[in-house]
Amino acid sequence: MSKPIQLGPDETFVLNVGPQHPATHGVLRVKMRMDGEYIVDSETVIGYIHRMHEKMGEIKPYPQYLMNLSRMDYLGAVGYSHGHVLCVEKAAGIEVPERAEYIRVIMVELNRIASHLFWFGAFVMDLGGFSPLMYALQDREHILDMMEAVTGSRLTYCYFRFGGLYNDIDDQFIDAARRFIPRMRKSLDKYDKLVTGNIIFRKRLEGNAFLSKETCRKYGASSAVARGSGINFDVRKNEPYSVYPELDFEVPVFHECDSLARYNVRMAEIEQSLRIVEQALDKLPDGLFMAEKAPKIIKPPAGDYYQAVETARGSFGVRLVSDGTKTPYRLKLRSPTYSNMHLFDETCRGMMIMDALAFMGSLDLVIPEIDR
Amino acid sequence: MSTTLLNVIFAVVAAIAFAALNAAYLVWAERRGAGRIQRRPGPNINGPLGLLQPPIDGLKLMAKQLMIPGGTDKVLFIAAPVLSMFPAIMSFVTIPFSSTIVARNMDVGLLMIFAFASSGSMALLFAGWSSRNKYAMMSAVRSVSQAVAYEIPMLITAMTIVMMTGTMNLMEIVNQQGPSILHWNIFPVFGNSHNLLMPFSFLIFFTCTLAETNRAPFDLGEAESELVAGFHIEYGSMGFGLFFMAEYANIVIGSCVTTILFLGGWHPPLPFLGFIPGVIWFLLKIYMLIATFIWIRWTFPRTTIYGLLNLSWKILIPLSLFNLLFTAGLLKVF
Amino acid sequence: MGAYFSEIFKGLWSLFIGMSITFREFFKPVVTVPYPYETLKMPERYRGHVELIEDEEGKPNCIVCMACERACPSNCISLDGEKPEGSKKKVLTKYRLDFTKCSLCGSCVEACKFNALTFSKEYNLASTRKEDFYFDLLQRLEDRNK
């Protein structure tokens, strides 16, 4: 943790990249002490969108709390619901039919692709190229349309229930998903040519914002931030859950530790997610989408349960301390972006402001998830 | 009043009108072009094809309150937008649109255009300095170093052309670029140059024009995502409107100079197409270059300040110096 | 020396490739829908605010079991019923949905065992007063039946 910034007697000034700024993607305030264009020190201030989700977890009974999880990180909402639902099912001992598990995985991976596409568009827009944002959003629209036809909403899906799903998917969804996969591969090729191979883009990112392995470990970073620095950790492989052990995919790891490595990790993750969706669609069994004997009133036995899942932003964990009643005693949500963001203060010393903002973009911050 | 004075006044007024009309309607062209590249329509509600959008935007800007923040240097604050519009309009006076249409043809026309372009970068410094805002200051500092760094290769490349043609008179330069496309300065076959590196010279000059007019990918002065709006962050209403229009007028001047120096001015590409008047060819070439400006803006991200300065000092200047010496050598030999 | 030139040429070539992609995209058709001149059809399962379902006589199916009111996480539903003379089941007299708090989660639709609630397809809701969003669903049902 860096200490708060004071105005020193030397020739530095404090630049306030305030809560309202196009580059911070949410309400995040960064106080930077600058020496000309170079950052001497910085301090991030969060809390502008704190909505007390953990307190609500202590008051609301389990079925009523399902809706909160979609609002935590609205870009990758399904992954967060997945973590919560798996934790409560582990605690209460509810069995989920296999068809429901496969559909959950398909939804999670499609949502991961949508979240990464939005990150890609916003990141390149931060660097100054405005067109790839529109192309990425158009691809994302296909995913959102597919999921809207099944769940009924585009962004805050309240789709998972304890024991299965809200309603089943139909053939139209399976056809649309199968048609989407080759189209997305063609688009990835287009982004490769337009953005990844572009010399201006590479000069911006290559060799900038060096983030060492030790810094990542110190702050508990996960997802592309850690995998871009050579740490091979993915919750889906290291602590497997749901049907991931039966699916064949790779975890992309790059060792260059700069912003381009983090970008490459995410673009490779989109391709791996497409592979997972293909395999899951092939292996989809028939059956029920909701457990027959799913209890209406959920009272897990007293104890301490933890479940981590891999969302688009990192390792999201739900810790449930239950005392045997209808509402939890404590529900702790471990937010991956909280850990990812705090290494900004230490790493940005000595960078120019343009590089620091590109670094912030490559961390993929979504502020409502930090503040919960 | 004698007829020549009347002619001159008429020509100057026509030049100013052309500049203003272009500045207004290039905004429309840019927004529609950007829209189509991003697969959306662009403005199409006000008037047919959205053609009434620029006048309505102008009316909106004029109706806003002209605010001067407290603590700023008032003279510089108000002078900066005017100063940025001034070089563009003045440079139109010497540009020949065809063999007979020119406001006032001077023997040092090229020098005059470059002199006015240098004074245009002063306007950015005035705007950033007088705004009493850290973001504006940082952006003004960046813009000035960028402007200085990119004037040098531009002038060196222009010197190459002047060496080949032997004159700074814009009319003469175009007249020497013969009747067909192979005689243009960019193509070295029959032209004066016999210099195979001329297309690279054209690329260098084009890049410098992009950088001098603060256009993407060199638009650090107005880097919208980092320093919200850069040096004109404190300007509202017509101050902002003037900066906006001045940017497009500068683009037109840059395209005109590029066309005259490299692409043959008003000459048609093939001699038998000469029945179409020269003005049409000149305008066609300018607008193709402007379309390329717009195309480039919406494709590429922004460079960093040191990437930009490195590009100029380490790549463009050595290459253009080498080209200058090479051309001098060739002119001596042949 | 060779690296200096090869970097320049490769960089320039990558710029031209990027420009060719945007050039091709320029000629592709527009993907946006010019709302409000054209509108999209909402999918079947779209979640608008809830509406009451009626039976053949035009009366709501609801028997005032209060399951939806208990299931709602945001306390937006309040309903009242009375038992008319000589009938075993309660009849709905008031069904008030406070849409300013509703999060469109669907718990009420899921909790109802009597097929009395469904999602509507309304998305065009905008107003300048908060009171416009305190929906009286019974009134809306009668308005639809007229």
GROMACS .gro file of N, CA, C and O in nm, chain A residues 109 112 116 227 232-238 244-254 264-277 279 310:
model
  152
  109GLU      N    1  -1.932  -1.934  -2.070
  109GLU     CA    2  -1.828  -1.907  -2.170
  109GLU      C    3  -1.873  -1.803  -2.271
  109GLU      O    4  -1.794  -1.718  -2.313
  112ARG      N    5  -1.826  -1.483  -2.111
  112ARG     CA    6  -1.685  -1.445  -2.104
  112ARG      C    7  -1.641  -1.383  -2.236
  112ARG      O    8  -1.569  -1.283  -2.237
  116HIS      N    9  -1.499  -1.004  -2.283
  116HIS     CA   10  -1.369  -0.975  -2.343
  116HIS      C   11  -1.382  -0.888  -2.466
  116HIS      O   12  -1.296  -0.806  -2.493
  227ARG      N   13  -0.158  -1.410  -1.579
  227ARG     CA   14  -0.115  -1.500  -1.686
  227ARG      C   15  -0.030  -1.427  -1.788
  227ARG      O   16   0.045  -1.488  -1.862
  232ASN      N   17   0.097  -1.948  -1.424
  232ASN     CA   18   0.001  -2.036  -1.489
  232ASN      C   19  -0.103  -2.079  -1.387
  232ASN      O   20  -0.095  -2.185  -1.328
  233PHE      N   21  -0.200  -1.992  -1.361
  233PHE     CA   22  -0.303  -2.025  -1.264
  233PHE      C   23  -0.439  -1.996  -1.324
  233PHE      O   24  -0.467  -1.883  -1.363
  234ASP      N   25  -0.523  -2.096  -1.335
  234ASP     CA   26  -0.660  -2.077  -1.382
  234ASP      C   27  -0.746  -2.166  -1.296
  234ASP      O   28  -0.720  -2.285  -1.284
  235VAL      N   29  -0.848  -2.110  -1.233
  235VAL     CA   30  -0.927  -2.187  -1.138
  235VAL      C   31  -0.992  -2.306  -1.207
  235VAL      O   32  -1.012  -2.411  -1.147
  236ARG      N   33  -1.022  -2.291  -1.335
  236ARG     CA   34  -1.088  -2.402  -1.405
  236ARG      C   35  -0.998  -2.523  -1.416
  236ARG      O   36  -1.045  -2.635  -1.428
  237LYS      N   37  -0.865  -2.502  -1.416
  237LYS     CA   38  -0.774  -2.616  -1.426
  237LYS      C   39  -0.717  -2.654  -1.291
  237LYS      O   40  -0.694  -2.770  -1.262
  238ASN      N   41  -0.687  -2.552  -1.207
  238ASN     CA   42  -0.619  -2.584  -1.082
  238ASN      C   43  -0.715  -2.629  -0.974
  238ASN      O   44  -0.679  -2.709  -0.889
  244TYR      N   45  -1.600  -2.877  -1.608
  244TYR     CA   46  -1.475  -2.842  -1.675
  244TYR      C   47  -1.375  -2.956  -1.688
  244TYR      O   48  -1.301  -2.961  -1.785
  245PRO      N   49  -1.367  -3.050  -1.593
  245PRO     CA   50  -1.271  -3.159  -1.614
  245PRO      C   51  -1.299  -3.240  -1.740
  245PRO      O   52  -1.208  -3.301  -1.796
  246GLU      N   53  -1.424  -3.241  -1.789
  246GLU     CA   54  -1.454  -3.321  -1.907
  246GLU      C   55  -1.431  -3.247  -2.037
  246GLU      O   56  -1.447  -3.304  -2.145
  247LEU      N   57  -1.399  -3.119  -2.029
  247LEU     CA   58  -1.382  -3.042  -2.151
  247LEU      C   59  -1.234  -3.017  -2.176
  247LEU      O   60  -1.157  -3.003  -2.081
  248ASP      N   61  -1.197  -3.009  -2.301
  248ASP     CA   62  -1.057  -3.001  -2.338
  248ASP      C   63  -1.025  -2.861  -2.385
  248ASP      O   64  -1.073  -2.817  -2.488
  249PHE      N   65  -0.947  -2.787  -2.307
  249PHE     CA   66  -0.910  -2.652  -2.350
  249PHE      C   67  -0.775  -2.618  -2.289
  249PHE      O   68  -0.728  -2.686  -2.198
  250GLU      N   69  -0.712  -2.512  -2.340
  250GLU     CA   70  -0.582  -2.473  -2.288
  250GLU      C   71  -0.593  -2.342  -2.214
  250GLU      O   72  -0.687  -2.266  -2.234
  251VAL      N   73  -0.493  -2.316  -2.133
  251VAL     CA   74  -0.488  -2.188  -2.061
  251VAL      C   75  -0.373  -2.109  -2.121
  251VAL      O   76  -0.258  -2.147  -2.107
  252PRO      N   77  -0.399  -1.998  -2.189
  252PRO     CA   78  -0.289  -1.923  -2.251
  252PRO      C   79  -0.207  -1.849  -2.147
  252PRO      O   80  -0.262  -1.782  -2.061
  253VAL      N   81  -0.076  -1.864  -2.154
  253VAL     CA   82   0.015  -1.797  -2.062
  253VAL      C   83   0.124  -1.733  -2.145
  253VAL      O   84   0.180  -1.795  -2.234
  254PHE      N   85   0.152  -1.605  -2.117
  254PHE     CA   86   0.260  -1.537  -2.186
  254PHE      C   87   0.359  -1.487  -2.082
  254PHE      O   88   0.322  -1.457  -1.970
  264ASN      N   89  -0.271  -1.022  -2.538
  264ASN     CA   90  -0.268  -1.149  -2.610
  264ASN      C   91  -0.336  -1.259  -2.532
  264ASN      O   92  -0.403  -1.345  -2.589
  265VAL      N   93  -0.321  -1.256  -2.398
  265VAL     CA   94  -0.386  -1.359  -2.315
  265VAL      C   95  -0.536  -1.352  -2.335
  265VAL      O   96  -0.603  -1.454  -2.355
  266ARG      N   97  -0.593  -1.232  -2.332
  266ARG     CA   98  -0.737  -1.223  -2.343
  266ARG      C   99  -0.786  -1.263  -2.480
  266ARG      O  100  -0.890  -1.328  -2.494
  267MET      N  101  -0.713  -1.224  -2.585
  267MET     CA  102  -0.759  -1.263  -2.718
  267MET      C  103  -0.750  -1.414  -2.734
  267MET      O  104  -0.838  -1.477  -2.794
  268ALA      N  105  -0.646  -1.478  -2.676
  268ALA     CA  106  -0.638  -1.624  -2.684
  268ALA      C  107  -0.749  -1.688  -2.603
  268ALA      O  108  -0.800  -1.795  -2.638
  269GLU      N  109  -0.789  -1.621  -2.492
  269GLU     CA  110  -0.897  -1.678  -2.411
  269GLU      C  111  -1.028  -1.681  -2.487
  269GLU      O  112  -1.111  -1.770  -2.467
  270ILE      N  113  -1.049  -1.582  -2.575
  270ILE     CA  114  -1.173  -1.585  -2.654
  270ILE      C  115  -1.175  -1.710  -2.741
  270ILE      O  116  -1.276  -1.780  -2.751
  271GLU      N  117  -1.061  -1.739  -2.804
  271GLU     CA  118  -1.056  -1.858  -2.890
  271GLU      C  119  -1.079  -1.984  -2.809
  271GLU      O  120  -1.153  -2.075  -2.850
  272GLN      N  121  -1.019  -1.991  -2.687
  272GLN     CA  122  -1.040  -2.112  -2.605
  272GLN      C  123  -1.185  -2.123  -2.562
  272GLN      O  124  -1.241  -2.232  -2.552
  273SER      N  125  -1.249  -2.011  -2.532
  273SER     CA  126  -1.390  -2.016  -2.493
  273SER      C  127  -1.475  -2.068  -2.608
  273SER      O  128  -1.571  -2.143  -2.587
  274LEU      N  129  -1.441  -2.028  -2.731
  274LEU     CA  130  -1.515  -2.081  -2.845
  274LEU      C  131  -1.501  -2.232  -2.853
  274LEU      O  132  -1.598  -2.304  -2.881
  275ARG      N  133  -1.379  -2.281  -2.823
  275ARG     CA  134  -1.360  -2.426  -2.824
  275ARG      C  135  -1.448  -2.494  -2.720
  275ARG      O  136  -1.508  -2.599  -2.743
  276ILE      N  137  -1.453  -2.433  -2.600
  276ILE     CA  138  -1.533  -2.494  -2.493
  276ILE      C  139  -1.680  -2.498  -2.534
  276ILE      O  140  -1.749  -2.598  -2.512
  277VAL      N  141  -1.729  -2.388  -2.592
  277VAL     CA  142  -1.871  -2.385  -2.629
  277VAL      C  143  -1.900  -2.492  -2.733
  277VAL      O  144  -2.000  -2.564  -2.726
  279GLN      N  145  -1.744  -2.779  -2.778
  279GLN     CA  146  -1.745  -2.912  -2.718
  279GLN      C  147  -1.868  -2.932  -2.632
  279GLN      O  148  -1.929  -3.039  -2.632
  310GLU      N  149  -1.366  -1.911  -1.210
  310GLU     CA  150  -1.287  -1.825  -1.298
  310GLU      C  151  -1.383  -1.742  -1.382
  310GLU      O  152  -1.453  -1.795  -1.468
   0.00000   0.00000   0.00000
